[in-house]
Amino acid sequence: MKHIRLAGLCGVALTLLLGAPNTARATVTYQMGASTEIPAAQGKVRLHQTKNGNTEIKLAVKHLAPPGRIVPGSDLFVVWVRGLAPGSAAQNLGALKVDKRLNGKLATTTPLTSFDLFITCEQSPLATIPASPELMPVHYDKQ
C-alpha cells in the first residue's frame, strides 16, 4: 500500500514538473504606438520571456518614412528600451534594418522584464542617448 502511494505521489510530482504549462515564458504581441511624425507606419513587437529570465524582442515595422525626413541629418532608426523605474536610462538595442520598401526588422534580447520600447532617428547606430522624438512607443509591464 505504501509503495502504491509513493509511486502515485512521484507520478503527480513529475506531471507537475514536466507537464505543467510555463506561463512565465509566454509570448505576447503588441501593436506599436502611432506617431504623428510617421502616420503611415505600422509595427508589431513580439516579446518572449526566455528560460534565463531575459526578454526576447522581435520587432517588425512597415511603411516607415526616411529618417532624414523626420529628423534632418538622421540616417537610420535605432530601437531603445528604458526600464520603468524612475530615472532609468534608455538602452540602445541596435539599428533597425530597413529595406528599400521602408520596412524594418530587429531581433534582440534585453535583461529587462518591464520597459518602454521606442524608436528614434539617429546619425549613428552607436548613439548612447536617444534623440527626440520617441517614435512608435510600446509600454510593457510583465506584472
mmCIF file with all atom_site columns, N, CA, C and O in Angstrom, residues 8-55:
data_model
loop_
_atom_site.group_PDB
_atom_site.id
_atom_site.type_symbol
_atom_site.label_atom_id
_atom_site.label_alt_id
_atom_site.label_comp_id
_atom_site.label_asym_id
_atom_site.label_entity_id
_atom_site.label_seq_id
_atom_site.pdbx_PDB_ins_code
_atom_site.Cartn_x
_atom_site.Cartn_y
_atom_site.Cartn_z
_atom_site.occupancy
_atom_site.B_iso_or_equiv
_atom_site.pdbx_formal_charge
_atom_site.auth_seq_id
_atom_site.auth_comp_id
_atom_site.auth_asym_id
_atom_site.auth_atom_id
_atom_site.pdbx_PDB_model_num
ATOM 1   N N  . GLY A 1 8  ? 2.370  6.876  -6.746  1.00 0.00 ? 8  GLY A N  1
ATOM 2   C CA . GLY A 1 8  ? 1.362  7.857  -7.164  1.00 0.00 ? 8  GLY A CA 1
ATOM 3   C C  . GLY A 1 8  ? 1.826  9.279  -6.922  1.00 0.00 ? 8  GLY A C  1
ATOM 4   O O  . GLY A 1 8  ? 1.664  10.156 -7.762  1.00 0.00 ? 8  GLY A O  1
ATOM 5   N N  . LEU A 1 9  ? 2.435  9.509  -5.757  1.00 0.00 ? 9  LEU A N  1
ATOM 6   C CA . LEU A 1 9  ? 2.944  10.849 -5.452  1.00 0.00 ? 9  LEU A CA 1
ATOM 7   C C  . LEU A 1 9  ? 4.075  11.240 -6.398  1.00 0.00 ? 9  LEU A C  1
ATOM 8   O O  . LEU A 1 9  ? 4.149  12.385 -6.841  1.00 0.00 ? 9  LEU A O  1
ATOM 9   N N  . CYS A 1 10 ? 4.938  10.289 -6.713  1.00 0.00 ? 10 CYS A N  1
ATOM 10  C CA . CYS A 1 10 ? 6.027  10.565 -7.651  1.00 0.00 ? 10 CYS A CA 1
ATOM 11  C C  . CYS A 1 10 ? 5.474  10.907 -9.032  1.00 0.00 ? 10 CYS A C  1
ATOM 12  O O  . CYS A 1 10 ? 5.960  11.817 -9.700  1.00 0.00 ? 10 CYS A O  1
ATOM 13  N N  . GLY A 1 11 ? 4.457  10.184 -9.442  1.00 0.00 ? 11 GLY A N  1
ATOM 14  C CA . GLY A 1 11 ? 3.823  10.446 -10.739 1.00 0.00 ? 11 GLY A CA 1
ATOM 15  C C  . GLY A 1 11 ? 3.189  11.827 -10.788 1.00 0.00 ? 11 GLY A C  1
ATOM 16  O O  . GLY A 1 11 ? 3.327  12.555 -11.766 1.00 0.00 ? 11 GLY A O  1
ATOM 17  N N  . VAL A 1 12 ? 2.512  12.220 -9.714  1.00 0.00 ? 12 VAL A N  1
ATOM 18  C CA . VAL A 1 12 ? 1.906  13.551 -9.647  1.00 0.00 ? 12 VAL A CA 1
ATOM 19  C C  . VAL A 1 12 ? 2.994  14.622 -9.680  1.00 0.00 ? 12 VAL A C  1
ATOM 20  O O  . VAL A 1 12 ? 2.887  15.624 -10.387 1.00 0.00 ? 12 VAL A O  1
ATOM 21  N N  . ALA A 1 13 ? 4.063  14.403 -8.930  1.00 0.00 ? 13 ALA A N  1
ATOM 22  C CA . ALA A 1 13 ? 5.160  15.371 -8.889  1.00 0.00 ? 13 ALA A CA 1
ATOM 23  C C  . ALA A 1 13 ? 5.787  15.535 -10.269 1.00 0.00 ? 13 ALA A C  1
ATOM 24  O O  . ALA A 1 13 ? 6.052  16.649 -10.717 1.00 0.00 ? 13 ALA A O  1
ATOM 25  N N  . LEU A 1 14 ? 6.029  14.442 -10.988 1.00 0.00 ? 14 LEU A N  1
ATOM 26  C CA . LEU A 1 14 ? 6.598  14.513 -12.330 1.00 0.00 ? 14 LEU A CA 1
ATOM 27  C C  . LEU A 1 14 ? 5.658  15.217 -13.293 1.00 0.00 ? 14 LEU A C  1
ATOM 28  O O  . LEU A 1 14 ? 6.080  16.019 -14.123 1.00 0.00 ? 14 LEU A O  1
ATOM 29  N N  . THR A 1 15 ? 4.381  14.951 -13.188 1.00 0.00 ? 15 THR A N  1
ATOM 30  C CA . THR A 1 15 ? 3.399  15.617 -14.048 1.00 0.00 ? 15 THR A CA 1
ATOM 31  C C  . THR A 1 15 ? 3.420  17.114 -13.808 1.00 0.00 ? 15 THR A C  1
ATOM 32  O O  . THR A 1 15 ? 3.401  17.904 -14.745 1.00 0.00 ? 15 THR A O  1
ATOM 33  N N  . LEU A 1 16 ? 3.480  17.517 -12.549 1.00 0.00 ? 16 LEU A N  1
ATOM 34  C CA . LEU A 1 16 ? 3.515  18.941 -12.231 1.00 0.00 ? 16 LEU A CA 1
ATOM 35  C C  . LEU A 1 16 ? 4.785  19.598 -12.743 1.00 0.00 ? 16 LEU A C  1
ATOM 36  O O  . LEU A 1 16 ? 4.760  20.710 -13.254 1.00 0.00 ? 16 LEU A O  1
ATOM 37  N N  . LEU A 1 17 ? 5.919  18.906 -12.603 1.00 0.00 ? 17 LEU A N  1
ATOM 38  C CA . LEU A 1 17 ? 7.183  19.475 -13.036 1.00 0.00 ? 17 LEU A CA 1
ATOM 39  C C  . LEU A 1 17 ? 7.332  19.508 -14.546 1.00 0.00 ? 17 LEU A C  1
ATOM 40  O O  . LEU A 1 17 ? 7.799  20.483 -15.115 1.00 0.00 ? 17 LEU A O  1
ATOM 41  N N  . LEU A 1 18 ? 6.950  18.439 -15.208 1.00 0.00 ? 18 LEU A N  1
ATOM 42  C CA . LEU A 1 18 ? 7.177  18.333 -16.646 1.00 0.00 ? 18 LEU A CA 1
ATOM 43  C C  . LEU A 1 18 ? 5.982  18.725 -17.498 1.00 0.00 ? 18 LEU A C  1
ATOM 44  O O  . LEU A 1 18 ? 6.150  19.256 -18.584 1.00 0.00 ? 18 LEU A O  1
ATOM 45  N N  . GLY A 1 19 ? 4.809  18.499 -17.018 1.00 0.00 ? 19 GLY A N  1
ATOM 46  C CA . GLY A 1 19 ? 3.635  18.700 -17.855 1.00 0.00 ? 19 GLY A CA 1
ATOM 47  C C  . GLY A 1 19 ? 2.914  20.005 -17.647 1.00 0.00 ? 19 GLY A C  1
ATOM 48  O O  . GLY A 1 19 ? 2.066  20.375 -18.435 1.00 0.00 ? 19 GLY A O  1
ATOM 49  N N  . ALA A 1 20 ? 3.248  20.741 -16.626 1.00 0.00 ? 20 ALA A N  1
ATOM 50  C CA . ALA A 1 20 ? 2.545  21.992 -16.366 1.00 0.00 ? 20 ALA A CA 1
ATOM 51  C C  . ALA A 1 20 ? 3.004  23.061 -17.346 1.00 0.00 ? 20 ALA A C  1
ATOM 52  O O  . ALA A 1 20 ? 4.177  23.165 -17.659 1.00 0.00 ? 20 ALA A O  1
ATOM 53  N N  . PRO A 1 21 ? 2.084  23.870 -17.847 1.00 0.00 ? 21 PRO A N  1
ATOM 54  C CA . PRO A 1 21 ? 2.482  24.926 -18.759 1.00 0.00 ? 21 PRO A CA 1
ATOM 55  C C  . PRO A 1 21 ? 3.310  25.981 -18.021 1.00 0.00 ? 21 PRO A C  1
ATOM 56  O O  . PRO A 1 21 ? 3.067  26.268 -16.866 1.00 0.00 ? 21 PRO A O  1
ATOM 57  N N  . ASN A 1 22 ? 4.277  26.525 -18.713 1.00 0.00 ? 22 ASN A N  1
ATOM 58  C CA . ASN A 1 22 ? 5.143  27.532 -18.118 1.00 0.00 ? 22 ASN A CA 1
ATOM 59  C C  . ASN A 1 22 ? 4.661  28.906 -18.565 1.00 0.00 ? 22 ASN A C  1
ATOM 60  O O  . ASN A 1 22 ? 5.064  29.402 -19.599 1.00 0.00 ? 22 ASN A O  1
ATOM 61  N N  . THR A 1 23 ? 3.776  29.504 -17.794 1.00 0.00 ? 23 THR A N  1
ATOM 62  C CA . THR A 1 23 ? 3.211  30.791 -18.170 1.00 0.00 ? 23 THR A CA 1
ATOM 63  C C  . THR A 1 23 ? 4.233  31.904 -18.076 1.00 0.00 ? 23 THR A C  1
ATOM 64  O O  . THR A 1 23 ? 4.066  32.940 -18.683 1.00 0.00 ? 23 THR A O  1
ATOM 65  N N  . ALA A 1 24 ? 5.306  31.723 -17.336 1.00 0.00 ? 24 ALA A N  1
ATOM 66  C CA . ALA A 1 24 ? 6.327  32.760 -17.215 1.00 0.00 ? 24 ALA A CA 1
ATOM 67  C C  . ALA A 1 24 ? 7.068  32.964 -18.531 1.00 0.00 ? 24 ALA A C  1
ATOM 68  O O  . ALA A 1 24 ? 7.715  33.970 -18.718 1.00 0.00 ? 24 ALA A O  1
ATOM 69  N N  . ARG A 1 25 ? 6.971  32.021 -19.454 1.00 0.00 ? 25 ARG A N  1
ATOM 70  C CA . ARG A 1 25 ? 7.682  32.132 -20.724 1.00 0.00 ? 25 ARG A CA 1
ATOM 71  C C  . ARG A 1 25 ? 6.731  32.327 -21.892 1.00 0.00 ? 25 ARG A C  1
ATOM 72  O O  . ARG A 1 25 ? 7.057  32.037 -23.020 1.00 0.00 ? 25 ARG A O  1
ATOM 73  N N  . ALA A 1 26 ? 5.573  32.874 -21.648 1.00 0.00 ? 26 ALA A N  1
ATOM 74  C CA . ALA A 1 26 ? 4.596  33.086 -22.705 1.00 0.00 ? 26 ALA A CA 1
ATOM 75  C C  . ALA A 1 26 ? 5.067  34.190 -23.649 1.00 0.00 ? 26 ALA A C  1
ATOM 76  O O  . ALA A 1 26 ? 5.801  35.092 -23.262 1.00 0.00 ? 26 ALA A O  1
ATOM 77  N N  . THR A 1 27 ? 4.637  34.111 -24.891 1.00 0.00 ? 27 THR A N  1
ATOM 78  C CA . THR A 1 27 ? 4.927  35.142 -25.880 1.00 0.00 ? 27 THR A CA 1
ATOM 79  C C  . THR A 1 27 ? 3.723  36.061 -25.990 1.00 0.00 ? 27 THR A C  1
ATOM 80  O O  . THR A 1 27 ? 2.590  35.605 -26.052 1.00 0.00 ? 27 THR A O  1
ATOM 81  N N  . VAL A 1 28 ? 3.983  37.366 -25.997 1.00 0.00 ? 28 VAL A N  1
ATOM 82  C CA . VAL A 1 28 ? 2.923  38.355 -26.177 1.00 0.00 ? 28 VAL A CA 1
ATOM 83  C C  . VAL A 1 28 ? 3.281  39.232 -27.366 1.00 0.00 ? 28 VAL A C  1
ATOM 84  O O  . VAL A 1 28 ? 4.447  39.466 -27.653 1.00 0.00 ? 28 VAL A O  1
ATOM 85  N N  . THR A 1 29 ? 2.255  39.698 -28.068 1.00 0.00 ? 29 THR A N  1
ATOM 86  C CA . THR A 1 29 ? 2.456  40.578 -29.217 1.00 0.00 ? 29 THR A CA 1
ATOM 87  C C  . THR A 1 29 ? 1.730  41.884 -28.975 1.00 0.00 ? 29 THR A C  1
ATOM 88  O O  . THR A 1 29 ? 0.579  41.888 -28.548 1.00 0.00 ? 29 THR A O  1
ATOM 89  N N  . TYR A 1 30 ? 2.413  42.982 -29.233 1.00 0.00 ? 30 TYR A N  1
ATOM 90  C CA . TYR A 1 30 ? 1.846  44.320 -29.084 1.00 0.00 ? 30 TYR A CA 1
ATOM 91  C C  . TYR A 1 30 ? 1.894  45.045 -30.414 1.00 0.00 ? 30 TYR A C  1
ATOM 92  O O  . TYR A 1 30 ? 2.874  44.917 -31.159 1.00 0.00 ? 30 TYR A O  1
ATOM 93  N N  . GLN A 1 31 ? 0.867  45.836 -30.689 1.00 0.00 ? 31 GLN A N  1
ATOM 94  C CA . GLN A 1 31 ? 0.910  46.770 -31.800 1.00 0.00 ? 31 GLN A CA 1
ATOM 95  C C  . GLN A 1 31 ? 1.707  47.972 -31.322 1.00 0.00 ? 31 GLN A C  1
ATOM 96  O O  . GLN A 1 31 ? 1.513  48.443 -30.202 1.00 0.00 ? 31 GLN A O  1
ATOM 97  N N  . MET A 1 32 ? 2.592  48.461 -32.156 1.00 0.00 ? 32 MET A N  1
ATOM 98  C CA . MET A 1 32 ? 3.377  49.625 -31.764 1.00 0.00 ? 32 MET A CA 1
ATOM 99  C C  . MET A 1 32 ? 2.510  50.867 -31.862 1.00 0.00 ? 32 MET A C  1
ATOM 100 O O  . MET A 1 32 ? 1.612  50.945 -32.701 1.00 0.00 ? 32 MET A O  1
ATOM 101 N N  . GLY A 1 33 ? 2.791  51.835 -31.013 1.00 0.00 ? 33 GLY A N  1
ATOM 102 C CA . GLY A 1 33 ? 2.004  53.056 -30.951 1.00 0.00 ? 33 GLY A CA 1
ATOM 103 C C  . GLY A 1 33 ? 2.137  53.900 -32.206 1.00 0.00 ? 33 GLY A C  1
ATOM 104 O O  . GLY A 1 33 ? 3.118  53.810 -32.939 1.00 0.00 ? 33 GLY A O  1
ATOM 105 N N  . ALA A 1 34 ? 1.142  54.722 -32.433 1.00 0.00 ? 34 ALA A N  1
ATOM 106 C CA . ALA A 1 34 ? 1.154  55.631 -33.575 1.00 0.00 ? 34 ALA A CA 1
ATOM 107 C C  . ALA A 1 34 ? 2.051  56.830 -33.262 1.00 0.00 ? 34 ALA A C  1
ATOM 108 O O  . ALA A 1 34 ? 2.236  57.198 -32.111 1.00 0.00 ? 34 ALA A O  1
ATOM 109 N N  . SER A 1 35 ? 2.601  57.422 -34.312 1.00 0.00 ? 35 SER A N  1
ATOM 110 C CA . SER A 1 35 ? 3.427  58.611 -34.171 1.00 0.00 ? 35 SER A CA 1
ATOM 111 C C  . SER A 1 35 ? 3.038  59.611 -35.245 1.00 0.00 ? 35 SER A C  1
ATOM 112 O O  . SER A 1 35 ? 2.969  59.256 -36.425 1.00 0.00 ? 35 SER A O  1
ATOM 113 N N  . THR A 1 36 ? 2.801  60.840 -34.845 1.00 0.00 ? 36 THR A N  1
ATOM 114 C CA . THR A 1 36 ? 2.395  61.869 -35.811 1.00 0.00 ? 36 THR A CA 1
ATOM 115 C C  . THR A 1 36 ? 3.482  62.132 -36.848 1.00 0.00 ? 36 THR A C  1
ATOM 116 O O  . THR A 1 36 ? 3.186  62.536 -37.967 1.00 0.00 ? 36 THR A O  1
ATOM 117 N N  . GLU A 1 37 ? 4.738  61.885 -36.503 1.00 0.00 ? 37 GLU A N  1
ATOM 118 C CA . GLU A 1 37 ? 5.853  62.111 -37.432 1.00 0.00 ? 37 GLU A CA 1
ATOM 119 C C  . GLU A 1 37 ? 5.878  61.106 -38.573 1.00 0.00 ? 37 GLU A C  1
ATOM 120 O O  . GLU A 1 37 ? 6.402  61.410 -39.643 1.00 0.00 ? 37 GLU A O  1
ATOM 121 N N  . ILE A 1 38 ? 5.345  59.918 -38.353 1.00 0.00 ? 38 ILE A N  1
ATOM 122 C CA . ILE A 1 38 ? 5.265  58.882 -39.401 1.00 0.00 ? 38 ILE A CA 1
ATOM 123 C C  . ILE A 1 38 ? 3.886  58.215 -39.305 1.00 0.00 ? 38 ILE A C  1
ATOM 124 O O  . ILE A 1 38 ? 3.767  57.075 -38.879 1.00 0.00 ? 38 ILE A O  1
ATOM 125 N N  . PRO A 1 39 ? 2.838  58.940 -39.721 1.00 0.00 ? 39 PRO A N  1
ATOM 126 C CA . PRO A 1 39 ? 1.471  58.451 -39.523 1.00 0.00 ? 39 PRO A CA 1
ATOM 127 C C  . PRO A 1 39 ? 1.146  57.151 -40.263 1.00 0.00 ? 39 PRO A C  1
ATOM 128 O O  . PRO A 1 39 ? 0.279  56.404 -39.824 1.00 0.00 ? 39 PRO A O  1
ATOM 129 N N  . ALA A 1 40 ? 1.840  56.861 -41.354 1.00 0.00 ? 40 ALA A N  1
ATOM 130 C CA . ALA A 1 40 ? 1.541  55.637 -42.108 1.00 0.00 ? 40 ALA A CA 1
ATOM 131 C C  . ALA A 1 40 ? 2.216  54.407 -41.515 1.00 0.00 ? 40 ALA A C  1
ATOM 132 O O  . ALA A 1 40 ? 1.856  53.280 -41.837 1.00 0.00 ? 40 ALA A O  1
ATOM 133 N N  . ALA A 1 41 ? 3.178  54.608 -40.645 1.00 0.00 ? 41 ALA A N  1
ATOM 134 C CA . ALA A 1 41 ? 3.951  53.489 -40.096 1.00 0.00 ? 41 ALA A CA 1
ATOM 135 C C  . ALA A 1 41 ? 3.091  52.601 -39.211 1.00 0.00 ? 41 ALA A C  1
ATOM 136 O O  . ALA A 1 41 ? 2.239  53.070 -38.459 1.00 0.00 ? 41 ALA A O  1
ATOM 137 N N  . GLN A 1 42 ? 3.333  51.311 -39.330 1.00 0.00 ? 42 GLN A N  1
ATOM 138 C CA . GLN A 1 42 ? 2.662  50.303 -38.511 1.00 0.00 ? 42 GLN A CA 1
ATOM 139 C C  . GLN A 1 42 ? 3.735  49.340 -38.021 1.00 0.00 ? 42 GLN A C  1
ATOM 140 O O  . GLN A 1 42 ? 4.682  49.049 -38.748 1.00 0.00 ? 42 GLN A O  1
ATOM 141 N N  . GLY A 1 43 ? 3.547  48.842 -36.821 1.00 0.00 ? 43 GLY A N  1
ATOM 142 C CA . GLY A 1 43 ? 4.540  47.910 -36.316 1.00 0.00 ? 43 GLY A CA 1
ATOM 143 C C  . GLY A 1 43 ? 3.990  46.969 -35.277 1.00 0.00 ? 43 GLY A C  1
ATOM 144 O O  . GLY A 1 43 ? 2.960  47.229 -34.657 1.00 0.00 ? 43 GLY A O  1
ATOM 145 N N  . LYS A 1 44 ? 4.696  45.858 -35.120 1.00 0.00 ? 44 LYS A N  1
ATOM 146 C CA . LYS A 1 44 ? 4.386  44.852 -34.100 1.00 0.00 ? 44 LYS A CA 1
ATOM 147 C C  . LYS A 1 44 ? 5.669  44.493 -33.390 1.00 0.00 ? 44 LYS A C  1
ATOM 148 O O  . LYS A 1 44 ? 6.737  44.481 -33.991 1.00 0.00 ? 44 LYS A O  1
ATOM 149 N N  . VAL A 1 45 ? 5.503  44.172 -32.123 1.00 0.00 ? 45 VAL A N  1
ATOM 150 C CA . VAL A 1 45 ? 6.650  43.681 -31.374 1.00 0.00 ? 45 VAL A CA 1
ATOM 151 C C  . VAL A 1 45 ? 6.211  42.443 -30.608 1.00 0.00 ? 45 VAL A C  1
ATOM 152 O O  . VAL A 1 45 ? 5.177  42.452 -29.951 1.00 0.00 ? 45 VAL A O  1
ATOM 153 N N  . ARG A 1 46 ? 6.969  41.352 -30.786 1.00 0.00 ? 46 ARG A N  1
ATOM 154 C CA . ARG A 1 46 ? 6.721  40.098 -30.056 1.00 0.00 ? 46 ARG A CA 1
ATOM 155 C C  . ARG A 1 46 ? 7.730  40.007 -28.938 1.00 0.00 ? 46 ARG A C  1
ATOM 156 O O  . ARG A 1 46 ? 8.932  40.157 -29.167 1.00 0.00 ? 46 ARG A O  1
ATOM 157 N N  . LEU A 1 47 ? 7.226  39.759 -27.727 1.00 0.00 ? 47 LEU A N  1
ATOM 158 C CA . LEU A 1 47 ? 8.080  39.663 -26.546 1.00 0.00 ? 47 LEU A CA 1
ATOM 159 C C  . LEU A 1 47 ? 7.928  38.272 -25.951 1.00 0.00 ? 47 LEU A C  1
ATOM 160 O O  . LEU A 1 47 ? 6.815  37.773 -25.800 1.00 0.00 ? 47 LEU A O  1
ATOM 161 N N  . HIS A 1 48 ? 9.064  37.676 -25.634 1.00 0.00 ? 48 HIS A N  1
ATOM 162 C CA . HIS A 1 48 ? 9.064  36.310 -25.110 1.00 0.00 ? 48 HIS A CA 1
ATOM 163 C C  . HIS A 1 48 ? 10.053 36.233 -23.955 1.00 0.00 ? 48 HIS A C  1
ATOM 164 O O  . HIS A 1 48 ? 11.213 36.634 -24.101 1.00 0.00 ? 48 HIS A O  1
ATOM 165 N N  . GLN A 1 49 ? 9.594  35.718 -22.820 1.00 0.00 ? 49 GLN A N  1
ATOM 166 C CA . GLN A 1 49 ? 10.478 35.525 -21.668 1.00 0.00 ? 49 GLN A CA 1
ATOM 167 C C  . GLN A 1 49 ? 11.268 34.236 -21.876 1.00 0.00 ? 49 GLN A C  1
ATOM 168 O O  . GLN A 1 49 ? 10.694 33.171 -22.047 1.00 0.00 ? 49 GLN A O  1
ATOM 169 N N  . THR A 1 50 ? 12.596 34.355 -21.869 1.00 0.00 ? 50 THR A N  1
ATOM 170 C CA . THR A 1 50 ? 13.449 33.188 -22.088 1.00 0.00 ? 50 THR A CA 1
ATOM 171 C C  . THR A 1 50 ? 13.633 32.409 -20.787 1.00 0.00 ? 50 THR A C  1
ATOM 172 O O  . THR A 1 50 ? 13.288 32.887 -19.707 1.00 0.00 ? 50 THR A O  1
ATOM 173 N N  . LYS A 1 51 ? 14.214 31.224 -20.900 1.00 0.00 ? 51 LYS A N  1
ATOM 174 C CA . LYS A 1 51 ? 14.451 30.370 -19.727 1.00 0.00 ? 51 LYS A CA 1
ATOM 175 C C  . LYS A 1 51 ? 15.298 31.061 -18.669 1.00 0.00 ? 51 LYS A C  1
ATOM 176 O O  . LYS A 1 51 ? 15.116 30.848 -17.486 1.00 0.00 ? 51 LYS A O  1
ATOM 177 N N  . ASN A 1 52 ? 16.238 31.899 -19.111 1.00 0.00 ? 52 ASN A N  1
ATOM 178 C CA . ASN A 1 52 ? 17.147 32.539 -18.157 1.00 0.00 ? 52 ASN A CA 1
ATOM 179 C C  . ASN A 1 52 ? 16.651 33.899 -17.664 1.00 0.00 ? 52 ASN A C  1
ATOM 180 O O  . ASN A 1 52 ? 17.404 34.640 -17.039 1.00 0.00 ? 52 ASN A O  1
ATOM 181 N N  . GLY A 1 53 ? 15.398 34.251 -17.963 1.00 0.00 ? 53 GLY A N  1
ATOM 182 C CA . GLY A 1 53 ? 14.801 35.469 -17.422 1.00 0.00 ? 53 GLY A CA 1
ATOM 183 C C  . GLY A 1 53 ? 14.931 36.708 -18.291 1.00 0.00 ? 53 GLY A C  1
ATOM 184 O O  . GLY A 1 53 ? 14.433 37.772 -17.931 1.00 0.00 ? 53 GLY A O  1
ATOM 185 N N  . ASN A 1 54 ? 15.594 36.611 -19.425 1.00 0.00 ? 54 ASN A N  1
ATOM 186 C CA . ASN A 1 54 ? 15.688 37.745 -20.339 1.00 0.00 ? 54 ASN A CA 1
ATOM 187 C C  . ASN A 1 54 ? 14.401 37.885 -21.145 1.00 0.00 ? 54 ASN A C  1
ATOM 188 O O  . ASN A 1 54 ? 13.574 36.976 -21.166 1.00 0.00 ? 54 ASN A O  1
ATOM 189 N N  . THR A 1 55 ? 14.265 38.997 -21.837 1.00 0.00 ? 55 THR A N  1
ATOM 190 C CA . THR A 1 55 ? 13.125 39.207 -22.729 1.00 0.00 ? 55 THR A CA 1
ATOM 191 C C  . THR A 1 55 ? 13.637 39.241 -24.158 1.00 0.00 ? 55 THR A C  1
ATOM 192 O O  . THR A 1 55 ? 14.459 40.083 -24.510 1.00 0.00 ? 55 THR A O  1
#
